[in-house]
One Martini backbone bead per residue (centre of mass of N, CA, C, O) as a GRO file, in nm:
protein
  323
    1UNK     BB    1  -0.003  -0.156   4.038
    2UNK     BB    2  -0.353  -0.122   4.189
    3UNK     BB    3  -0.607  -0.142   4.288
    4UNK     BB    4  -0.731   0.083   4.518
    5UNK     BB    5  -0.933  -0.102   4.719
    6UNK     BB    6  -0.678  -0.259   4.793
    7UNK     BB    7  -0.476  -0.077   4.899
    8UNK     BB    8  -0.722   0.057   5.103
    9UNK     BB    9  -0.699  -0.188   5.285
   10UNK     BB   10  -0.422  -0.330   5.304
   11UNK     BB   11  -0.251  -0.035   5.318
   12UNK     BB   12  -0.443   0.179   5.516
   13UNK     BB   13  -0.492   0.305   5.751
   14UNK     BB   14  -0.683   0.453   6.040
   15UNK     BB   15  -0.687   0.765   6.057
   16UNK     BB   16  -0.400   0.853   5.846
   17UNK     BB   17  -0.593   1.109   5.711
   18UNK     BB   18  -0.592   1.457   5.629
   19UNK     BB   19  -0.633   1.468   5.279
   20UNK     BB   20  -0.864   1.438   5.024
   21UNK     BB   21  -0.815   1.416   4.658
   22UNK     BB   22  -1.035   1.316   4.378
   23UNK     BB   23  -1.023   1.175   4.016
   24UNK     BB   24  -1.230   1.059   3.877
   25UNK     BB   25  -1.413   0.855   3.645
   26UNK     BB   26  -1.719   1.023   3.482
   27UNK     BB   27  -1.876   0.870   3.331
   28UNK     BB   28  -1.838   1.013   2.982
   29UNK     BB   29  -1.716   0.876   2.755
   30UNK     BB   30  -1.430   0.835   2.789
   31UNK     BB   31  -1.080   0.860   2.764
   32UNK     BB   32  -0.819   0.792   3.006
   33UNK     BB   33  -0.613   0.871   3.203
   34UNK     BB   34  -0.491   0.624   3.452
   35UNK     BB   35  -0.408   0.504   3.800
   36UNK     BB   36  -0.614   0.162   3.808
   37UNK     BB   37  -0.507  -0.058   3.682
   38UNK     BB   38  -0.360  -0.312   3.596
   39UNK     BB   39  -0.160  -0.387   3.433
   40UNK     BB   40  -0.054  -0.510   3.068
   41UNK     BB   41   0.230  -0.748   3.035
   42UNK     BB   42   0.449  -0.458   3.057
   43UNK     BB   43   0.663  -0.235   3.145
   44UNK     BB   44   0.473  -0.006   3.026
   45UNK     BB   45   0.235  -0.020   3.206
   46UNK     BB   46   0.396   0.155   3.424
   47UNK     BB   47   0.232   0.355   3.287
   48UNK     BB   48   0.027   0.532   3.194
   49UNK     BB   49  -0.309   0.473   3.144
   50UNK     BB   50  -0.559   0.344   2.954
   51UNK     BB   51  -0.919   0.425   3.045
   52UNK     BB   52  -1.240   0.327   2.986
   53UNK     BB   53  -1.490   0.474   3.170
   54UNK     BB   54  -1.706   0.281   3.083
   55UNK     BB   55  -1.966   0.102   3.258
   56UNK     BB   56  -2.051  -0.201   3.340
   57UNK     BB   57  -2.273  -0.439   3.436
   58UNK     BB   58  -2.153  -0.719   3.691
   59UNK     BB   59  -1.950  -0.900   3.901
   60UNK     BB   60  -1.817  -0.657   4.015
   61UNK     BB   61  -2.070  -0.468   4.100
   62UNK     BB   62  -2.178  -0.657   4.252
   63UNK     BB   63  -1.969  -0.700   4.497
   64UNK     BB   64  -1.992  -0.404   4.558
   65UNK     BB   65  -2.297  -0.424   4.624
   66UNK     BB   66  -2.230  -0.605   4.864
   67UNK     BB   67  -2.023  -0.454   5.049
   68UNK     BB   68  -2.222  -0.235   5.130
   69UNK     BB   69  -2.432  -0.387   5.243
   70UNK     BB   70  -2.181  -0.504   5.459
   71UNK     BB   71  -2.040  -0.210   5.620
   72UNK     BB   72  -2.186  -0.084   5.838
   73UNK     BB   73  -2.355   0.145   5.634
   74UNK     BB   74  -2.695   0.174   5.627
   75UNK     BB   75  -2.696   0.415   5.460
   76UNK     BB   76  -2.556   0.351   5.190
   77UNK     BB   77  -2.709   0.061   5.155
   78UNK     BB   78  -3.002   0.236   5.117
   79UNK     BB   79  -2.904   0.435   4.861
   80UNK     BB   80  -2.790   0.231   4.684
   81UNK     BB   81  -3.058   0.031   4.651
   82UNK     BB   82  -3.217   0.250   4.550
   83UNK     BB   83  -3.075   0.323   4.276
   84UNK     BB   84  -3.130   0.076   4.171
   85UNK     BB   85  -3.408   0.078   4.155
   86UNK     BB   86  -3.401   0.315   3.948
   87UNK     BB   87  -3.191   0.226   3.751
   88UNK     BB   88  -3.048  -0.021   3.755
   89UNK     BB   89  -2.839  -0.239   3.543
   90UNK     BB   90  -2.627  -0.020   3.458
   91UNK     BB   91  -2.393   0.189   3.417
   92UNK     BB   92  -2.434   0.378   3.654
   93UNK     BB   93  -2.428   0.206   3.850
   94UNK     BB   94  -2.183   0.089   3.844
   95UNK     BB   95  -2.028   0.316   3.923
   96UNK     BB   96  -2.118   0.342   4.169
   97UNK     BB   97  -2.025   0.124   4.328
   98UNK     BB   98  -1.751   0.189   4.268
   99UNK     BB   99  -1.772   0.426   4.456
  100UNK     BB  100  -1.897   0.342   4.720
  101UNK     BB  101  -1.663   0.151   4.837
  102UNK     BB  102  -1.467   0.370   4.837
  103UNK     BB  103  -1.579   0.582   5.036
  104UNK     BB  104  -1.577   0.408   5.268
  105UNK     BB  105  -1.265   0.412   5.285
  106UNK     BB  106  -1.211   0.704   5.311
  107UNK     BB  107  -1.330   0.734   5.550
  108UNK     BB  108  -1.191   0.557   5.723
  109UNK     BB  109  -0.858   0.689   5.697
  110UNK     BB  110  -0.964   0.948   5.767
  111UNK     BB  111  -0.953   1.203   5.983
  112UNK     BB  112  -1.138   1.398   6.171
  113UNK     BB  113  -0.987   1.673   6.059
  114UNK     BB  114  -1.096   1.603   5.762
  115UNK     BB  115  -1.095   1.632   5.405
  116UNK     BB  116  -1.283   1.591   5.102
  117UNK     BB  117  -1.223   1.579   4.767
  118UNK     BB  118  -1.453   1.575   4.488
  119UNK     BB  119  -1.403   1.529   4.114
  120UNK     BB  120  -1.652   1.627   3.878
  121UNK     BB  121  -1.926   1.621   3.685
  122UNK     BB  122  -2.263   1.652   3.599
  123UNK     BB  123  -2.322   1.354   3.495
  124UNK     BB  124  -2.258   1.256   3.823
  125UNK     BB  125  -2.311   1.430   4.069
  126UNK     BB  126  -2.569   1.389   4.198
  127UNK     BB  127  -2.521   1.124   4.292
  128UNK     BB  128  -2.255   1.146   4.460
  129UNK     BB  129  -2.385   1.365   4.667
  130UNK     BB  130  -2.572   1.100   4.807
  131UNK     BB  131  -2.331   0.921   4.881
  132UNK     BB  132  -2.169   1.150   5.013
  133UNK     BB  133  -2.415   1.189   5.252
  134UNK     BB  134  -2.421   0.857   5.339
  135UNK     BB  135  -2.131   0.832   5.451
  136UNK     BB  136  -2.066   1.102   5.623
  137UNK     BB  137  -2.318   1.330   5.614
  138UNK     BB  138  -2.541   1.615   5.560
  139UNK     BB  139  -2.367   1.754   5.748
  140UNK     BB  140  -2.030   1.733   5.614
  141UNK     BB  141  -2.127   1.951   5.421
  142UNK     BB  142  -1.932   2.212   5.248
  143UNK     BB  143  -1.926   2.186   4.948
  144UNK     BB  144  -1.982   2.349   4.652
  145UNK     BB  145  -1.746   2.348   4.323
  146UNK     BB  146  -1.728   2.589   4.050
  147UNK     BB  147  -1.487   2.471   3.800
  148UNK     BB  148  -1.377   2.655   3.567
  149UNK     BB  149  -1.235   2.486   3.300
  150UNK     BB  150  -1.397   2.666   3.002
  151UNK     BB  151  -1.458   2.809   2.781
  152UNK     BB  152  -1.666   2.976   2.548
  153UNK     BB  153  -1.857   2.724   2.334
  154UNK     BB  154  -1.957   2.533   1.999
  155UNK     BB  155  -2.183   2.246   1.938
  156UNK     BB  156  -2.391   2.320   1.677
  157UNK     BB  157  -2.247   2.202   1.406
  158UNK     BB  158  -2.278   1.892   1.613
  159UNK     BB  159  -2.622   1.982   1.670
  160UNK     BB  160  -2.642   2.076   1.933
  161UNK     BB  161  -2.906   2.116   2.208
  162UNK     BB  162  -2.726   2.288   2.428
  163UNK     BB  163  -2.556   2.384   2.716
  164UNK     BB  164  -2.259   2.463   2.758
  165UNK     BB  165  -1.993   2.305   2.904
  166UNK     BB  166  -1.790   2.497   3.175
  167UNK     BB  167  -1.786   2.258   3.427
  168UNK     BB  168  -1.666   2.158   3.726
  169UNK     BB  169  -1.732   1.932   4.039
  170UNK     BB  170  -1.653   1.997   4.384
  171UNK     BB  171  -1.669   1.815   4.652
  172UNK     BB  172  -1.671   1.920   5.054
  173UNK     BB  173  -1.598   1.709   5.298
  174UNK     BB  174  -1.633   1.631   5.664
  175UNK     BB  175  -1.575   1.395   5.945
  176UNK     BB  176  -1.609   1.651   6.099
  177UNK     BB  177  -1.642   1.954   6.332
  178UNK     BB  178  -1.305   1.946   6.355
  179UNK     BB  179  -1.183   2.095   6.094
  180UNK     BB  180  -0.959   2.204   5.888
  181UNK     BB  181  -0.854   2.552   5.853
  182UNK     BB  182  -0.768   2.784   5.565
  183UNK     BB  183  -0.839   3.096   5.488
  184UNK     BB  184  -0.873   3.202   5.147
  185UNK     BB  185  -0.741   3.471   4.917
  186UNK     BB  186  -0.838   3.733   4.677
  187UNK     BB  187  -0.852   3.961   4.519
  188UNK     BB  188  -0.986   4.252   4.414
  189UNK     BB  189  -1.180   4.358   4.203
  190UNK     BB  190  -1.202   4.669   4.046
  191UNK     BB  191  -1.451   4.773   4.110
  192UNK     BB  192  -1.442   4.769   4.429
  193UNK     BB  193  -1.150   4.943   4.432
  194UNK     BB  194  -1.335   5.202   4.340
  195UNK     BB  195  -1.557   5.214   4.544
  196UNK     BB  196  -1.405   5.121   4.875
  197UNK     BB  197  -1.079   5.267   4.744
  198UNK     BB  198  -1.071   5.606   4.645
  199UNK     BB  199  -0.830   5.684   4.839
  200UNK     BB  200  -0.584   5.900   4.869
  201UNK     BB  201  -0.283   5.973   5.050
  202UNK     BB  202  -0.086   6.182   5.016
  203UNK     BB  203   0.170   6.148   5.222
  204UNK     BB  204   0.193   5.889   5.059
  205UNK     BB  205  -0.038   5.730   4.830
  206UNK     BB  206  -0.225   5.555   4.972
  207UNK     BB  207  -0.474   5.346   4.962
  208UNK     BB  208  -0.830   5.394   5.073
  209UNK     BB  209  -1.125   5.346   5.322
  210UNK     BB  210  -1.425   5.445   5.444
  211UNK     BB  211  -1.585   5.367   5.741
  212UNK     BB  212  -1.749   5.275   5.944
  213UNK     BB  213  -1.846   5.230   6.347
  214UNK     BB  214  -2.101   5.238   6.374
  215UNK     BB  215  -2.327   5.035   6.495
  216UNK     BB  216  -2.515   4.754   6.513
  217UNK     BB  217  -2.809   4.842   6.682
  218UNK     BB  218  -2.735   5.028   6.898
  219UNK     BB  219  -2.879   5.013   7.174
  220UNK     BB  220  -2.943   4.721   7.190
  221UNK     BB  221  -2.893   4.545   7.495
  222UNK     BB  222  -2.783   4.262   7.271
  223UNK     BB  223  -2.503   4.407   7.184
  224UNK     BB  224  -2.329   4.607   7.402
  225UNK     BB  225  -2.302   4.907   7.286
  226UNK     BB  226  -2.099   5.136   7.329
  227UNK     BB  227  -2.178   5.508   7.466
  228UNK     BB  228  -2.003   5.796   7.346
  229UNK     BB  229  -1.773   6.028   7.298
  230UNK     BB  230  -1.613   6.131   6.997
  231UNK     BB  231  -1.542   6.411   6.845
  232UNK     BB  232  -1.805   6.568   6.896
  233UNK     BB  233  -1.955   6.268   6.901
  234UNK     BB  234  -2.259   6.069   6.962
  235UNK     BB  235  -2.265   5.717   6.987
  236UNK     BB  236  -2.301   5.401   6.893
  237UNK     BB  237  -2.000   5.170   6.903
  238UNK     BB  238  -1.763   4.930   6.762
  239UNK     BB  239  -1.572   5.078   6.985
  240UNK     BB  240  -1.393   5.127   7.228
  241UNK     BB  241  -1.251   5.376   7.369
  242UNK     BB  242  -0.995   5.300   7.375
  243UNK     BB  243  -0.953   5.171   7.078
  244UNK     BB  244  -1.031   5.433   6.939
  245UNK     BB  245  -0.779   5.605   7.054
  246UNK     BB  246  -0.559   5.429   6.925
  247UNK     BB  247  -0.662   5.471   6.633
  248UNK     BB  248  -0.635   5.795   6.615
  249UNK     BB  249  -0.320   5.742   6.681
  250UNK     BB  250  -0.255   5.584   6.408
  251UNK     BB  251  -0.463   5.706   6.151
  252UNK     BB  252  -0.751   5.534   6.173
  253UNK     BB  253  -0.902   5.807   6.220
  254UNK     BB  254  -1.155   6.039   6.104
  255UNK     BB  255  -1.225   6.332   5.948
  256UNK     BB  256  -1.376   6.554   5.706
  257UNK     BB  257  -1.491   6.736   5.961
  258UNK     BB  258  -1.643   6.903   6.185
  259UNK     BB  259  -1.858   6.690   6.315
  260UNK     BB  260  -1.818   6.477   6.171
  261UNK     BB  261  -1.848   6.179   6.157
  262UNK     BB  262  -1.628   5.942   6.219
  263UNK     BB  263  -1.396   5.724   6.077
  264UNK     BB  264  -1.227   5.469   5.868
  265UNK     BB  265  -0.895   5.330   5.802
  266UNK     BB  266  -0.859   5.133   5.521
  267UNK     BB  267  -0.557   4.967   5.355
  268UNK     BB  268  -0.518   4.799   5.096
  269UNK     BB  269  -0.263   4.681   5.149
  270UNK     BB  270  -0.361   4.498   5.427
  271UNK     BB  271  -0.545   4.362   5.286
  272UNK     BB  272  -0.649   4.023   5.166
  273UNK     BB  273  -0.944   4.005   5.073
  274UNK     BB  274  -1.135   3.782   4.939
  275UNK     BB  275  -1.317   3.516   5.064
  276UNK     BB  276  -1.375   3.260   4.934
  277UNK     BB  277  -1.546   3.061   4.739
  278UNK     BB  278  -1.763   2.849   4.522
  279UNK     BB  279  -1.604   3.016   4.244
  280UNK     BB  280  -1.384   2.909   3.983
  281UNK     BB  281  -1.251   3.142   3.755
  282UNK     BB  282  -0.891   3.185   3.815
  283UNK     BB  283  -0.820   2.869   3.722
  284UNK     BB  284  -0.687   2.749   3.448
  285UNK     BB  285  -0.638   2.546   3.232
  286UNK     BB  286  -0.493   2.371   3.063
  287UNK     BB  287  -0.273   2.327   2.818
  288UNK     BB  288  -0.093   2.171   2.570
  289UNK     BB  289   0.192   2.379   2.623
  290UNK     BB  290   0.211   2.311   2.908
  291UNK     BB  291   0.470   2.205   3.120
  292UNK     BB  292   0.314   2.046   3.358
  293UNK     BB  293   0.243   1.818   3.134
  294UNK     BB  294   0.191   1.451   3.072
  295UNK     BB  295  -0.077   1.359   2.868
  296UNK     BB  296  -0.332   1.370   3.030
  297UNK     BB  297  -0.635   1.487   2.966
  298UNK     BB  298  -0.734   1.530   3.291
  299UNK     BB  299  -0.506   1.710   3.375
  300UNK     BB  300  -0.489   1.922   3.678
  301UNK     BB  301  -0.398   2.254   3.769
  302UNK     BB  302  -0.214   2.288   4.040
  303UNK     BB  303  -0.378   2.562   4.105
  304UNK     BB  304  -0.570   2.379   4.249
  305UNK     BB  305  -0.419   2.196   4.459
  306UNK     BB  306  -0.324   2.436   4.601
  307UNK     BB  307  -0.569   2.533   4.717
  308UNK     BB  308  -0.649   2.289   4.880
  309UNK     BB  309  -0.432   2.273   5.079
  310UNK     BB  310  -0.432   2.533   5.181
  311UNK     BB  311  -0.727   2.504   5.314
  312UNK     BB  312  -0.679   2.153   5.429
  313UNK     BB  313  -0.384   2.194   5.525
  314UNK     BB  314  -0.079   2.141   5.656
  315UNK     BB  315   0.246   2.069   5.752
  316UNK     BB  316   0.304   1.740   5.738
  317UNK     BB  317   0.065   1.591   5.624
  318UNK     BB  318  -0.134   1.373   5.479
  319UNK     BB  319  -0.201   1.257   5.133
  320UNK     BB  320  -0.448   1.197   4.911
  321UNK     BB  321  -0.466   0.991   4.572
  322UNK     BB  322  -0.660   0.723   4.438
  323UNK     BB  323  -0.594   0.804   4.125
   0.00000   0.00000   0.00000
């Protein structure tokens, strides 16, 4: 085990990683286990180690801010110098140099089709994402994902005169805009399928809902929606004469009535679900007795990995985790 900075620089080739995803730690004055320093004298230390998060400015700082600023990206190294600027020689200052630098090489790695996750607290995600708006580009931003961590607590008794926190931060970058996606989706909440899959259709017992066909702006010559009969109904329509032919022969066009508008009849089993957003509140945290816990307090579950995999890696990709 040693320094992530050197494993990236020495041992890891040009665009030769398909999704990056790091759990750095969060400057928020926490003890983490992680692997990232070097051993420590004995054998133990090859298991995870203890490491304070706590960072201070120093000579290892001003070499990270020396690196940026010599890396021939203009822009990061101009928005280190300004936060330098406004925050000064802190504890957070140097945090950022210590990230700064290392976000350049996952920049440098990670291939075209790439994207990189990275997860943090709002202690310093503000920071964050501007740092990784200079480094990748504010157009490469893809998404800021809000993950319900822990339920609702109070720290009042503890003094705390603030709102309790109950999320953490992951932002989603990619390498350039023709990037691997691959739409993951959740079931539907319960009150949406009482109102729009209301209908139990008799002889299957399959539940149904009934949606519209009819086009949406009508006639408008900019949208170039066909225009004719069908089931004694004339209306301007969202899918061709033949296309609708087809859907009534498969039983997915229906009348309530004769004479009212057809509608379709669209499966609640065949549908996939709502496509993802970016608050994740159905991903539960580790607890205590998690079988998959290995001991470290900052340790995130599976099920928020494999959704990251899901969405922005295939089969046989390379993936990178350098914390």
């Amino acid at each position: 085990y040693g320094d992530n900075l050197d494993v990236l620089r020495e041992s890891i080739a040009d665009e030769s990683v398909d999704l990056i995803y790091l759990d750095p730690p969060f400057n928020s004055n926490a003890s983490y286990n992680v692997l990232f320093k070097g051993p420590k004298g004995n054998d133990s230390a090859a298991q995870i180690e203890a490491f304070d998060d706590t960072w201070h400015w120093g000579e290892e700082s001003e070499s990270a801010f020396a690196d940026v600023l010599h890396s021939g990206n203009g822009a990061a190294a101009e928005m280190l110098r300004a936060m330098r600027s406004f925050l000064g020689e802190n504890d957070m200052m140097a945090y950022l140099a210590m990230m700064a630098v290392r976000l350049l090489e996952l920049h440098r790695v990670l291939k075209p089709a790439g994207s990189l996750y990275l997860h943090c607290d709002p202690t310093a995600s503000h920071y964050l994402k501007i740092l990784l708006d200079a480094v990748f580009g504010a157009k490469r931003f893809g998404a800021e994902i809000i993950w319900k961590r822990t339920s609702a607590h109070s720290d009042a008794g503890q003094g705390r005169r603030l709102l309790g926190y109950q999320h953490d931060v992951i932002f989603q970058y990619m390498k350039t805009e023709d990037y691997s996606w691959n739409t993951q989706y959740h079931a539907y909440d319960e009150e949406y399928v009482r109102k729009h899959y209301r209908h139990i259709e008799p002889e299957t017992g399959r539940r149904f809902g009934s949606f519209d066909i009819t086009a949406p702006g009508g006639g408008d010559p900019k949208k170039h929606n066909p225009h004719y009969e069908f089931l004694g109904v004339t209306r301007w329509w969202r899918f061709k004469k033949e296309r609708m032919e087809e859907l009534y022969g498969e039983g997915r066009i229906f009348q309530s009535k004769p004479g009212a508008v057809p509608r379709q009849k669209r499966y609640l089993d065949e549908m996939p679900g709502t496509p993802l957003q970016d608050i994740w509140n159905d991903i539960a945290p580790l607890s205590g007795q998690a079988k998959e816990r290995l001991g470290y307090p900052t340790q995130k579950p599976v099920a928020l990995l494999e959704r990251i995999l899901a969405a922005s890696s295939n089969p046989g990709d390379v993936v990178l985790d350098p914390f």
